[in-house]
C-alpha cells in the first residue's frame, strides 16, 4: 500500500516536471512579458513622491479620570486602541480632507486639477464639473467636484498606526515632493486645530474650579468663626447641656423665635445650595456639550436630579435618544467609510442623518440652557427673599438671645457648607472635568519633509511582481494547454487508442534536404521535394523509413503482400510523403515498386517524380486508357515507378470502387513486386474505405502533435470495419527534441550513428 502511494506521488511529481519542461518556453515567454510590462510601467508611470508626518497621542490625556469613590483603573489596552483608531478615522475624514484642499488650493495642482476623461464623458461627470467651475461655486455646493477631489485625496493618503506604539503616521503621495510634504503637514495641523477646538468645554471646568475654591474657603471660614465664637463666649457646653437636660441626647429645645430662625436658616441654606447648583447647571449648559448635560441628568445630587431644566418635559429622554442615535450613526458611518468609497450613497445618507441629529441635539441643548437660566433666576430671587426674611428674623431673635442664635447659626453654616462642598465637589467636578478630558491630546512628533527619491514606481518591486505574475500565468497557461492538448505525440499515446500496432515513428524534418543528383545531372529546382533515403541516407530520418520497411515486411510475414494502401485520418498528416519514402525504401532493397496516386482530389506524387499529373489513374478507369503508357519512372531510383492521379473527376468514389480498379491491380501485380497506393484521408472521404477492401494491407499515417486522439480512434475503427487487412499505424513528424520523445524512448533520437540532420 505504501509503495503504491509513493509510486503515485513520484509519478505525479514527474508528470508536473515533464509539463514544466515541455512548456518551458511558454513560461519563459510569460516571465519576459511580465518583466517587460513592469519595465514599461516604470517608464510610463509618473513618479510619485511620498512624505510622512508623525503625530503622538498623549498618554496622559487618553484616559478618562474617574472621580467617584469607586473609581476604577485607566482604560484598557483595547480602549486605547479604539481611541487611536478614532483619531485615525478623523484624520481620514472628508471634513479634514476638504479643509486641507481648500487651505492649499489643491484644485490647481496635479493630480487634483480637473482634466476631462473618457469615463467622465460617458457618465456625464465632465459636464457637471465644468458647470460648477464656470459658476465659481464653493466645494460645499459642488458635489461633483467635491466627490472627485475627495476620491483623489483618499487614494493618495495613507494613515497607519505602527504596532505597539502611540504614533500615527500620515503619508501622502504626489508628483511634487514639496507639495506632498505640505499636504501631509497641513493635514496634521488641521487635525490638531480640530482637537484644540474640541476642548472649549474647559472654560466651564475653570469656572467650576473657581466655585469649588470659594465653597471650600467659605466652609473653612464658617468653621473657624464657630470655633472662635465658642472660645470667646463659652456657650457651646452650656447649650449642649441645656439640650441634653431637656430631652436627652436626641432632644431639641423649642424656642419659637429660634425655631423660626432655624427654619429660615435651613430654607436659606437649601435655597443657597439650590441656587449654586442651578447656577452651576446654567454655566455648564452654556457649553452646549451633550455629554455634560447627560452626566448632570444622571447625577445623584438632589438639586441637580430634580432640576426642572434637566427633567422638564421629555427633554432628557429626547436628548438621551438623540445621543444614542448619534452614537449609532457615527458607528455606522465609520463602518461604511471602511467598506465604501467617499461617494457612496450610503455615506452621504449617513452624513445627512448625522447633521440632522446634531442639529436636534443643539436645539434641545439650547432649550435646556434656557430652562436652566430661568431656574437659576428663580432660585436667585428665592434666595434673596429668604435672605431678607432671615435677616429680619435674625434681628428679632437677637433681642432674645443673640449669643445662642449666633452659635446655632454658625454651627448650621459650618455643617451645611461642609455638606454642600462635599456633594458638589464629588459630582459637579466629575461631570465637568471629564468633559474637559474627553479630547485626546496629540502632538506632532515629526513633520513631513520633501523626499529626494520617488516612492512609486519602484523598479525592483515592479520587476519582481511582474516576474512573479508572469511565472504564475506562464505555469497556469502551460498546465491549461497541456490539459487541453488532445493530440498524439508519441507511440505510447498512440498505442492505447487502437488495437493495431505502431510500426514506426518518423522524426520531424528540421532542415530542407538538398537537391537530388540524377544520372543526367542535377534535377530542376522545382522538384522541391526529395527523400532523405537519397539525400541523407545515413540520417535518422532515412533510418526510420528503413525501420518502417522492415516492420511492414515482418507484419506481412506468412501472407503475400502485393498491394499496400496508405491513408491518414485527416489531411496534412504526411501520408503522401510516407508513401513516397516507403516506396523508395522497398525499391532500394531490390523490389520493383509502383506508386499509384489514388488521391484524385488533391494529388501530389507527380511533384516528387517531376512529371505531369494527367493523364493518369482517372483516365485509365474512366476512358480505358492503357496504364503501361501512363506509368512514369523515377528520375533517380531504377525500380520505382508512378501512376499519376490524372484529371479530377466528380465520380471519384465510384471510380475507385469499380471493378475496373480490381482488373487494373491484377494486371499491375504481374509487373511489379509491390504496389503502394496513396489515397485520400479516411475520415474525410469514402475513397480510402473503397480501396481498403481491394488491397492486401492498409497502413495509417498519424502526424505527431497534429492529429487528435478522437480522430485516431475513429480512423482505426473505420479501417477495421472496412477490411481485416489493417496492418498498423505510422507516427509521422515526431519531435525528437521534445520531452515526450525522451520519456518514451530514453534518448533524443540522435547520436554518433547518424549524420547531422
JSON list of N, CA and C in Angstrom, two decimals, residues 471-501:
[
{"chain": "A", "resi": 471, "resn": "UNK", "atom": "N", "xyz": [5.41, 34.36, -14.18]},
{"chain": "A", "resi": 471, "resn": "UNK", "atom": "CA", "xyz": [5.63, 32.94, -13.89]},
{"chain": "A", "resi": 471, "resn": "UNK", "atom": "C", "xyz": [4.33, 32.25, -13.53]},
{"chain": "A", "resi": 472, "resn": "UNK", "atom": "N", "xyz": [3.50, 32.94, -12.74]},
{"chain": "A", "resi": 472, "resn": "UNK", "atom": "CA", "xyz": [2.22, 32.35, -12.35]},
{"chain": "A", "resi": 472, "resn": "UNK", "atom": "C", "xyz": [1.34, 32.10, -13.58]},
{"chain": "A", "resi": 473, "resn": "UNK", "atom": "N", "xyz": [1.21, 33.12, -14.44]},
{"chain": "A", "resi": 473, "resn": "UNK", "atom": "CA", "xyz": [0.38, 32.95, -15.63]},
{"chain": "A", "resi": 473, "resn": "UNK", "atom": "C", "xyz": [1.02, 31.96, -16.59]},
{"chain": "A", "resi": 474, "resn": "UNK", "atom": "N", "xyz": [2.35, 31.97, -16.67]},
{"chain": "A", "resi": 474, "resn": "UNK", "atom": "CA", "xyz": [3.02, 31.02, -17.55]},
{"chain": "A", "resi": 474, "resn": "UNK", "atom": "C", "xyz": [2.80, 29.58, -17.13]},
{"chain": "A", "resi": 475, "resn": "UNK", "atom": "N", "xyz": [2.98, 29.31, -15.86]},
{"chain": "A", "resi": 475, "resn": "UNK", "atom": "CA", "xyz": [2.77, 27.94, -15.36]},
{"chain": "A", "resi": 475, "resn": "UNK", "atom": "C", "xyz": [1.30, 27.55, -15.52]},
{"chain": "A", "resi": 476, "resn": "UNK", "atom": "N", "xyz": [0.39, 28.48, -15.21]},
{"chain": "A", "resi": 476, "resn": "UNK", "atom": "CA", "xyz": [-1.04, 28.18, -15.36]},
{"chain": "A", "resi": 476, "resn": "UNK", "atom": "C", "xyz": [-1.38, 27.90, -16.81]},
{"chain": "A", "resi": 477, "resn": "UNK", "atom": "N", "xyz": [-0.85, 28.73, -17.71]},
{"chain": "A", "resi": 477, "resn": "UNK", "atom": "CA", "xyz": [-1.12, 28.51, -19.14]},
{"chain": "A", "resi": 477, "resn": "UNK", "atom": "C", "xyz": [-0.50, 27.20, -19.61]},
{"chain": "A", "resi": 478, "resn": "UNK", "atom": "N", "xyz": [0.68, 26.87, -19.10]},
{"chain": "A", "resi": 478, "resn": "UNK", "atom": "CA", "xyz": [1.33, 25.62, -19.50]},
{"chain": "A", "resi": 478, "resn": "UNK", "atom": "C", "xyz": [0.46, 24.41, -19.13]},
{"chain": "A", "resi": 479, "resn": "UNK", "atom": "N", "xyz": [-0.03, 24.40, -17.90]},
{"chain": "A", "resi": 479, "resn": "UNK", "atom": "CA", "xyz": [-0.87, 23.27, -17.48]},
{"chain": "A", "resi": 479, "resn": "UNK", "atom": "C", "xyz": [-2.22, 23.29, -18.19]},
{"chain": "A", "resi": 480, "resn": "UNK", "atom": "N", "xyz": [-2.74, 24.50, -18.48]},
{"chain": "A", "resi": 480, "resn": "UNK", "atom": "CA", "xyz": [-4.00, 24.57, -19.21]},
{"chain": "A", "resi": 480, "resn": "UNK", "atom": "C", "xyz": [-3.85, 24.03, -20.63]},
{"chain": "A", "resi": 481, "resn": "UNK", "atom": "N", "xyz": [-2.77, 24.44, -21.31]},
{"chain": "A", "resi": 481, "resn": "UNK", "atom": "CA", "xyz": [-2.54, 23.94, -22.67]},
{"chain": "A", "resi": 481, "resn": "UNK", "atom": "C", "xyz": [-2.29, 22.43, -22.66]},
{"chain": "A", "resi": 482, "resn": "UNK", "atom": "N", "xyz": [-1.58, 21.98, -21.64]},
{"chain": "A", "resi": 482, "resn": "UNK", "atom": "CA", "xyz": [-1.33, 20.54, -21.56]},
{"chain": "A", "resi": 482, "resn": "UNK", "atom": "C", "xyz": [-2.64, 19.77, -21.33]},
{"chain": "A", "resi": 483, "resn": "UNK", "atom": "N", "xyz": [-3.50, 20.35, -20.51]},
{"chain": "A", "resi": 483, "resn": "UNK", "atom": "CA", "xyz": [-4.78, 19.68, -20.25]},
{"chain": "A", "resi": 483, "resn": "UNK", "atom": "C", "xyz": [-5.67, 19.69, -21.49]},
{"chain": "A", "resi": 484, "resn": "UNK", "atom": "N", "xyz": [-5.62, 20.79, -22.26]},
{"chain": "A", "resi": 484, "resn": "UNK", "atom": "CA", "xyz": [-6.46, 20.90, -23.45]},
{"chain": "A", "resi": 484, "resn": "UNK", "atom": "C", "xyz": [-5.86, 20.23, -24.67]},
{"chain": "A", "resi": 485, "resn": "UNK", "atom": "N", "xyz": [-4.58, 19.82, -24.60]},
{"chain": "A", "resi": 485, "resn": "UNK", "atom": "CA", "xyz": [-3.91, 19.20, -25.74]},
{"chain": "A", "resi": 485, "resn": "UNK", "atom": "C", "xyz": [-4.37, 17.74, -25.89]},
{"chain": "A", "resi": 486, "resn": "UNK", "atom": "N", "xyz": [-5.11, 17.46, -26.95]},
{"chain": "A", "resi": 486, "resn": "UNK", "atom": "CA", "xyz": [-5.61, 16.11, -27.21]},
{"chain": "A", "resi": 486, "resn": "UNK", "atom": "C", "xyz": [-4.89, 15.44, -28.38]},
{"chain": "A", "resi": 487, "resn": "UNK", "atom": "N", "xyz": [-3.78, 16.01, -28.81]},
{"chain": "A", "resi": 487, "resn": "UNK", "atom": "CA", "xyz": [-3.07, 15.43, -29.94]},
{"chain": "A", "resi": 487, "resn": "UNK", "atom": "C", "xyz": [-2.17, 14.29, -29.50]},
{"chain": "A", "resi": 488, "resn": "UNK", "atom": "N", "xyz": [-1.82, 13.44, -30.47]},
{"chain": "A", "resi": 488, "resn": "UNK", "atom": "CA", "xyz": [-0.93, 12.31, -30.23]},
{"chain": "A", "resi": 488, "resn": "UNK", "atom": "C", "xyz": [0.49, 12.76, -30.53]},
{"chain": "A", "resi": 489, "resn": "UNK", "atom": "N", "xyz": [1.43, 12.48, -29.60]},
{"chain": "A", "resi": 489, "resn": "UNK", "atom": "CA", "xyz": [2.80, 12.94, -29.78]},
{"chain": "A", "resi": 489, "resn": "UNK", "atom": "C", "xyz": [3.81, 11.79, -29.79]},
{"chain": "A", "resi": 490, "resn": "UNK", "atom": "N", "xyz": [3.53, 10.70, -29.11]},
{"chain": "A", "resi": 490, "resn": "UNK", "atom": "CA", "xyz": [4.45, 9.56, -29.08]},
{"chain": "A", "resi": 490, "resn": "UNK", "atom": "C", "xyz": [3.67, 8.27, -29.29]},
{"chain": "A", "resi": 491, "resn": "UNK", "atom": "N", "xyz": [4.42, 7.19, -29.57]},
{"chain": "A", "resi": 491, "resn": "UNK", "atom": "CA", "xyz": [3.75, 5.90, -29.77]},
{"chain": "A", "resi": 491, "resn": "UNK", "atom": "C", "xyz": [3.09, 5.40, -28.49]},
{"chain": "A", "resi": 492, "resn": "UNK", "atom": "N", "xyz": [3.58, 5.89, -27.31]},
{"chain": "A", "resi": 492, "resn": "UNK", "atom": "CA", "xyz": [2.95, 5.49, -26.06]},
{"chain": "A", "resi": 492, "resn": "UNK", "atom": "C", "xyz": [1.54, 6.07, -25.94]},
{"chain": "A", "resi": 493, "resn": "UNK", "atom": "N", "xyz": [1.29, 7.22, -26.55]},
{"chain": "A", "resi": 493, "resn": "UNK", "atom": "CA", "xyz": [-0.04, 7.80, -26.58]},
{"chain": "A", "resi": 493, "resn": "UNK", "atom": "C", "xyz": [-0.89, 7.23, -27.70]},
{"chain": "A", "resi": 494, "resn": "UNK", "atom": "N", "xyz": [-0.22, 6.81, -28.79]},
{"chain": "A", "resi": 494, "resn": "UNK", "atom": "CA", "xyz": [-0.96, 6.29, -29.94]},
{"chain": "A", "resi": 494, "resn": "UNK", "atom": "C", "xyz": [-1.41, 4.85, -29.73]},
{"chain": "A", "resi": 495, "resn": "UNK", "atom": "N", "xyz": [-0.60, 4.05, -29.09]},
{"chain": "A", "resi": 495, "resn": "UNK", "atom": "CA", "xyz": [-0.87, 2.62, -28.97]},
{"chain": "A", "resi": 495, "resn": "UNK", "atom": "C", "xyz": [-2.20, 2.31, -28.26]},
{"chain": "A", "resi": 496, "resn": "UNK", "atom": "N", "xyz": [-2.54, 2.97, -27.14]},
{"chain": "A", "resi": 496, "resn": "UNK", "atom": "CA", "xyz": [-3.79, 2.63, -26.46]},
{"chain": "A", "resi": 496, "resn": "UNK", "atom": "C", "xyz": [-5.05, 3.01, -27.22]},
{"chain": "A", "resi": 497, "resn": "UNK", "atom": "N", "xyz": [-4.92, 3.85, -28.26]},
{"chain": "A", "resi": 497, "resn": "UNK", "atom": "CA", "xyz": [-6.10, 4.33, -28.97]},
{"chain": "A", "resi": 497, "resn": "UNK", "atom": "C", "xyz": [-6.61, 3.33, -30.00]},
{"chain": "A", "resi": 498, "resn": "UNK", "atom": "N", "xyz": [-5.80, 2.35, -30.37]},
{"chain": "A", "resi": 498, "resn": "UNK", "atom": "CA", "xyz": [-6.18, 1.37, -31.39]},
{"chain": "A", "resi": 498, "resn": "UNK", "atom": "C", "xyz": [-5.55, 0.03, -31.07]},
{"chain": "A", "resi": 499, "resn": "UNK", "atom": "N", "xyz": [-6.19, -1.01, -31.53]},
{"chain": "A", "resi": 499, "resn": "UNK", "atom": "CA", "xyz": [-5.64, -2.36, -31.33]},
{"chain": "A", "resi": 499, "resn": "UNK", "atom": "C", "xyz": [-4.55, -2.68, -32.34]},
{"chain": "A", "resi": 500, "resn": "UNK", "atom": "N", "xyz": [-4.33, -1.81, -33.31]},
{"chain": "A", "resi": 500, "resn": "UNK", "atom": "CA", "xyz": [-3.30, -2.03, -34.32]},
{"chain": "A", "resi": 500, "resn": "UNK", "atom": "C", "xyz": [-1.95, -1.58, -33.80]},
{"chain": "A", "resi": 501, "resn": "UNK", "atom": "N", "xyz": [-0.87, -2.22, -34.24]},
{"chain": "A", "resi": 501, "resn": "UNK", "atom": "CA", "xyz": [0.46, -1.86, -33.75]},
{"chain": "A", "resi": 501, "resn": "UNK", "atom": "C", "xyz": [0.96, -0.56, -34.38]}
]
